[in-house]
PDB file of C-alpha atoms in Angstrom:
ATOM      1  CA  MET A   1      -8.726 -28.899  -9.398  1.00  0.00           C
ATOM      2  CA  SER A   2      -8.616 -27.928  -5.845  1.00  0.00           C
ATOM      3  CA  GLU A   3      -5.322 -26.551  -4.211  1.00  0.00           C
ATOM      4  CA  GLU A   4      -6.214 -28.289  -0.959  1.00  0.00           C
ATOM      5  CA  LYS A   5      -4.664 -31.440   0.374  1.00  0.00           C
ATOM      6  CA  THR A   6      -6.599 -34.260   2.137  1.00  0.00           C
ATOM      7  CA  VAL A   7      -5.537 -37.295   4.133  1.00  0.00           C
ATOM      8  CA  TYR A   8      -7.013 -41.036   3.299  1.00  0.00           C
ATOM      9  CA  GLU A   9      -7.370 -43.206   6.146  1.00  0.00           C
ATOM     10  CA  CYS A  10      -7.946 -46.826   5.808  1.00  0.00           C
ATOM     11  CA  ALA A  11     -11.380 -47.466   7.083  1.00  0.00           C
ATOM     12  CA  ASP A  12     -11.457 -51.254   6.925  1.00  0.00           C
ATOM     13  CA  ARG A  13      -8.227 -52.714   6.553  1.00  0.00           C
ATOM     14  CA  GLU A  14      -9.610 -56.211   5.637  1.00  0.00           C
ATOM     15  CA  HIS A  15     -12.211 -55.029   2.809  1.00  0.00           C
ATOM     16  CA  ASP A  16      -9.109 -52.504   1.867  1.00  0.00           C
ATOM     17  CA  ALA A  17     -11.736 -49.536   2.017  1.00  0.00           C
ATOM     18  CA  TRP A  18     -10.323 -46.287   2.264  1.00  0.00           C
ATOM     19  CA  ARG A  19     -12.096 -43.061   3.231  1.00  0.00           C
ATOM     20  CA  CYS A  20     -11.050 -39.313   2.530  1.00  0.00           C
ATOM     21  CA  ARG A  21     -10.911 -36.919   5.740  1.00  0.00           C
ATOM     22  CA  ALA A  22     -12.085 -34.014   3.720  1.00  0.00           C
ATOM     23  CA  CYS A  23     -15.327 -35.234   2.052  1.00  0.00           C
ATOM     24  CA  GLY A  24     -15.847 -38.844   3.274  1.00  0.00           C
ATOM     25  CA  TYR A  25     -15.647 -40.289  -0.129  1.00  0.00           C
ATOM     26  CA  ILE A  26     -14.798 -44.130   0.229  1.00  0.00           C
ATOM     27  CA  GLU A  27     -13.322 -46.723  -2.037  1.00  0.00           C
ATOM     28  CA  ASN A  28     -12.299 -50.395  -1.833  1.00  0.00           C
ATOM     29  CA  PHE A  29      -9.293 -51.137  -3.622  1.00  0.00           C
ATOM     30  CA  GLU A  30      -8.272 -54.745  -4.509  1.00  0.00           C
ATOM     31  CA  ALA A  31      -5.135 -54.358  -2.613  1.00  0.00           C
ATOM     32  CA  ASP A  32      -3.343 -51.652  -0.659  1.00  0.00           C
ATOM     33  CA  GLY A  33      -4.439 -47.901  -0.339  1.00  0.00           C
ATOM     34  CA  PRO A  34      -4.745 -44.936  -3.069  1.00  0.00           C
ATOM     35  CA  THR A  35      -1.411 -43.993  -3.753  1.00  0.00           C
ATOM     36  CA  GLU A  36      -0.118 -47.394  -4.223  1.00  0.00           C
ATOM     37  CA  ASN A  37      -3.122 -47.797  -6.772  1.00  0.00           C
ATOM     38  CA  GLY A  38      -2.055 -44.376  -8.794  1.00  0.00           C
ATOM     39  CA  TRP A  39      -4.545 -42.371  -7.153  1.00  0.00           C
ATOM     40  CA  GLN A  40      -2.945 -38.518  -6.584  1.00  0.00           C
ATOM     41  CA  PHE A  41      -6.385 -36.926  -6.104  1.00  0.00           C
ATOM     42  CA  CYS A  42      -9.488 -37.713  -4.414  1.00  0.00           C
ATOM     43  CA  PRO A  43     -12.644 -38.426  -6.925  1.00  0.00           C
ATOM     44  CA  GLY A  44     -15.001 -36.928  -4.353  1.00  0.00           C
ATOM     45  CA  CYS A  45     -13.632 -33.196  -3.386  1.00  0.00           C
ATOM     46  CA  GLY A  46     -10.538 -32.986  -5.776  1.00  0.00           C
ATOM     47  CA  ARG A  47      -8.279 -32.832  -3.226  1.00  0.00           C
ATOM     48  CA  GLU A  48      -4.618 -33.920  -3.538  1.00  0.00           C
ATOM     49  CA  ILE A  49      -3.948 -36.876  -1.410  1.00  0.00           C
ATOM     50  CA  ILE A  50      -0.812 -36.230   0.850  1.00  0.00           C
ATOM     51  CA  VAL A  51      -0.652 -38.987   3.113  1.00  0.00           C
ATOM     52  CA  GLU A  52      -2.453 -42.280   3.822  1.00  0.00           C
ATOM     53  CA  ALA A  53      -3.001 -43.116   7.502  1.00  0.00           C
ATOM     54  CA  VAL A  54      -3.155 -47.014   7.788  1.00  0.00           C
ATOM     55  CA  ASN A  55      -4.127 -47.013  11.256  1.00  0.00           C
ATOM     56  CA  PRO A  56      -6.204 -44.133  11.837  1.00  0.00           C
ATOM     57  CA  CYS A  57      -6.694 -42.557  15.296  1.00  0.00           C
ATOM     58  CA  PRO A  58     -10.440 -43.282  16.413  1.00  0.00           C
ATOM     59  CA  PHE A  59     -10.488 -39.580  17.273  1.00  0.00           C
ATOM     60  CA  ASN A  60      -8.923 -37.873  14.469  1.00  0.00           C
ATOM     61  CA  ASN A  61      -5.731 -37.080  16.252  1.00  0.00           C
ATOM     62  CA  ASP A  62      -3.722 -35.903  13.257  1.00  0.00           C
ATOM     63  CA  ASN A  63      -0.738 -35.641  15.354  1.00  0.00           C
ATOM     64  CA  CYS A  64      -0.815 -39.278  16.604  1.00  0.00           C
ATOM     65  CA  MET A  65       2.213 -40.922  14.209  1.00  0.00           C
ATOM     66  CA  CYS A  66       0.750 -44.327  15.302  1.00  0.00           C
ATOM     67  CA  GLN A  67      -1.759 -44.240  12.540  1.00  0.00           C
ATOM     68  CA  PHE A  68       1.151 -44.292   9.845  1.00  0.00           C
ATOM     69  CA  CYS A  69       2.702 -47.265  11.205  1.00  0.00           C
ATOM     70  CA  GLU A  70       2.325 -50.292   9.312  1.00  0.00           C
ATOM     71  CA  THR A  71       2.120 -52.586  12.309  1.00  0.00           C
ATOM     72  CA  PRO A  72       1.194 -51.053  15.745  1.00  0.00           C
ATOM     73  CA  CYS A  73       3.285 -51.357  18.289  1.00  0.00           C
ATOM     74  CA  ASN A  74       2.890 -50.684  22.116  1.00  0.00           C
ATOM     75  CA  ASN A  75       5.537 -48.105  23.229  1.00  0.00           C
ATOM     76  CA  GLY A  76       3.577 -46.387  25.910  1.00  0.00           C
ATOM     77  CA  LEU A  77       1.782 -43.747  23.859  1.00  0.00           C
ATOM     78  CA  ASN A  78      -0.496 -44.963  21.104  1.00  0.00           C
ATOM     79  CA  CYS A  79      -3.987 -44.626  20.023  1.00  0.00           C
ATOM     80  CA  SER A  80      -5.088 -46.779  22.544  1.00  0.00           C
ATOM     81  CA  ASP A  81      -4.570 -44.013  24.791  1.00  0.00           C
ATOM     82  CA  CYS A  82      -7.056 -42.165  23.134  1.00  0.00           C
ATOM     83  CA  ALA A  83      -9.531 -45.013  23.187  1.00  0.00           C
ATOM     84  CA  HIS A  84      -9.003 -45.349  26.824  1.00  0.00           C
ATOM     85  CA  GLU A  85      -9.640 -41.793  27.595  1.00  0.00           C
ATOM     86  CA  GLY A  86     -12.396 -41.442  25.000  1.00  0.00           C
ATOM     87  CA  LYS A  87     -10.475 -38.434  23.283  1.00  0.00           C
ATOM     88  CA  ALA A  88      -7.325 -37.332  21.777  1.00  0.00           C
ATOM     89  CA  VAL A  89      -5.094 -37.222  24.731  1.00  0.00           C
ATOM     90  CA  HIS A  90      -1.274 -36.975  23.175  1.00  0.00           C
ATOM     91  CA  ASP A  91       0.831 -36.385  20.301  1.00  0.00           C
ATOM     92  CA  VAL A  92       2.945 -39.111  19.292  1.00  0.00           C
ATOM     93  CA  LEU A  93       5.282 -37.247  16.819  1.00  0.00           C
ATOM     94  CA  LEU A  94       7.484 -40.364  16.343  1.00  0.00           C
ATOM     95  CA  CYS A  95       7.605 -43.354  18.577  1.00  0.00           C
ATOM     96  CA  THR A  96      10.711 -45.408  19.017  1.00  0.00           C
ATOM     97  CA  GLY A  97       9.270 -48.356  17.155  1.00  0.00           C
ATOM     98  CA  PHE A  98       7.760 -46.432  14.185  1.00  0.00           C
ATOM     99  CA  ASP A  99       8.142 -48.690  11.071  1.00  0.00           C
ATOM    100  CA  GLY A 100       5.767 -46.734   8.609  1.00  0.00           C
ATOM    101  CA  SER A 101       6.881 -44.606   5.766  1.00  0.00           C
ATOM    102  CA  MET A 102       9.357 -41.884   6.456  1.00  0.00           C
ATOM    103  CA  GLU A 103       7.908 -39.733   3.614  1.00  0.00           C
ATOM    104  CA  GLN A 104       4.391 -39.980   5.028  1.00  0.00           C
ATOM    105  CA  TYR A 105       5.811 -38.834   8.518  1.00  0.00           C
ATOM    106  CA  THR A 106       7.534 -35.819   7.079  1.00  0.00           C
ATOM    107  CA  GLU A 107       4.493 -34.816   4.731  1.00  0.00           C
ATOM    108  CA  ASN A 108       2.514 -34.883   7.935  1.00  0.00           C
ATOM    109  CA  TRP A 109       4.828 -32.993  10.250  1.00  0.00           C
ATOM    110  CA  LYS A 110       5.383 -30.040   7.460  1.00  0.00           C
ATOM    111  CA  ARG A 111       1.437 -30.056   7.175  1.00  0.00           C
ATOM    112  CA  LYS A 112       1.064 -29.573  11.172  1.00  0.00           C
ATOM    113  CA  GLN A 113       3.721 -26.923  10.937  1.00  0.00           C
ATOM    114  CA  MET A 114       1.900 -24.954   8.165  1.00  0.00           C
ATOM    115  CA  ALA A 115      -1.286 -25.224  10.299  1.00  0.00           C
ATOM    116  CA  LYS A 116       0.690 -23.772  13.388  1.00  0.00           C
ATOM    117  CA  LEU A 117       1.833 -20.941  11.597  1.00  0.00           C
ATOM    118  CA  GLY A 118      -1.694 -20.375  10.027  1.00  0.00           C
ATOM    119  CA  GLY A 119      -0.921 -21.725   6.546  1.00  0.00           C
ATOM    120  CA  GLY A 120      -3.292 -24.799   6.535  1.00  0.00           C
ATOM    121  CA  GLN A 121      -6.259 -26.078   8.060  1.00  0.00           C
ATOM    122  CA  GLU A 122      -6.375 -28.028  11.365  1.00  0.00           C
TER     123      GLU A 122
END
């Protein structure tokens, strides 16, 4: 089993389709995402699933915390800013309207800090 970790992102909310960012494996769930359905590891690459991105940034901006909000808000900085510019343009570490999982937020923050220190991948 791999020691590496991965983020699963919701590719199609209407059909509950989720994709592994590391290998691209896609799975449709009857409801909710991988962790709510008991998945701890990606069956495609074996990486541990550490976080679920509910509303993934279209530009793979891992620092944009908007992707972890259950209900998208518009507090000035969100993924629509990236879409408007056509690239990742900001880091939203925690917006004032954040209503997602604080556990997912914390895991994402830790992962980014380790990457900055050279202990992980970007």
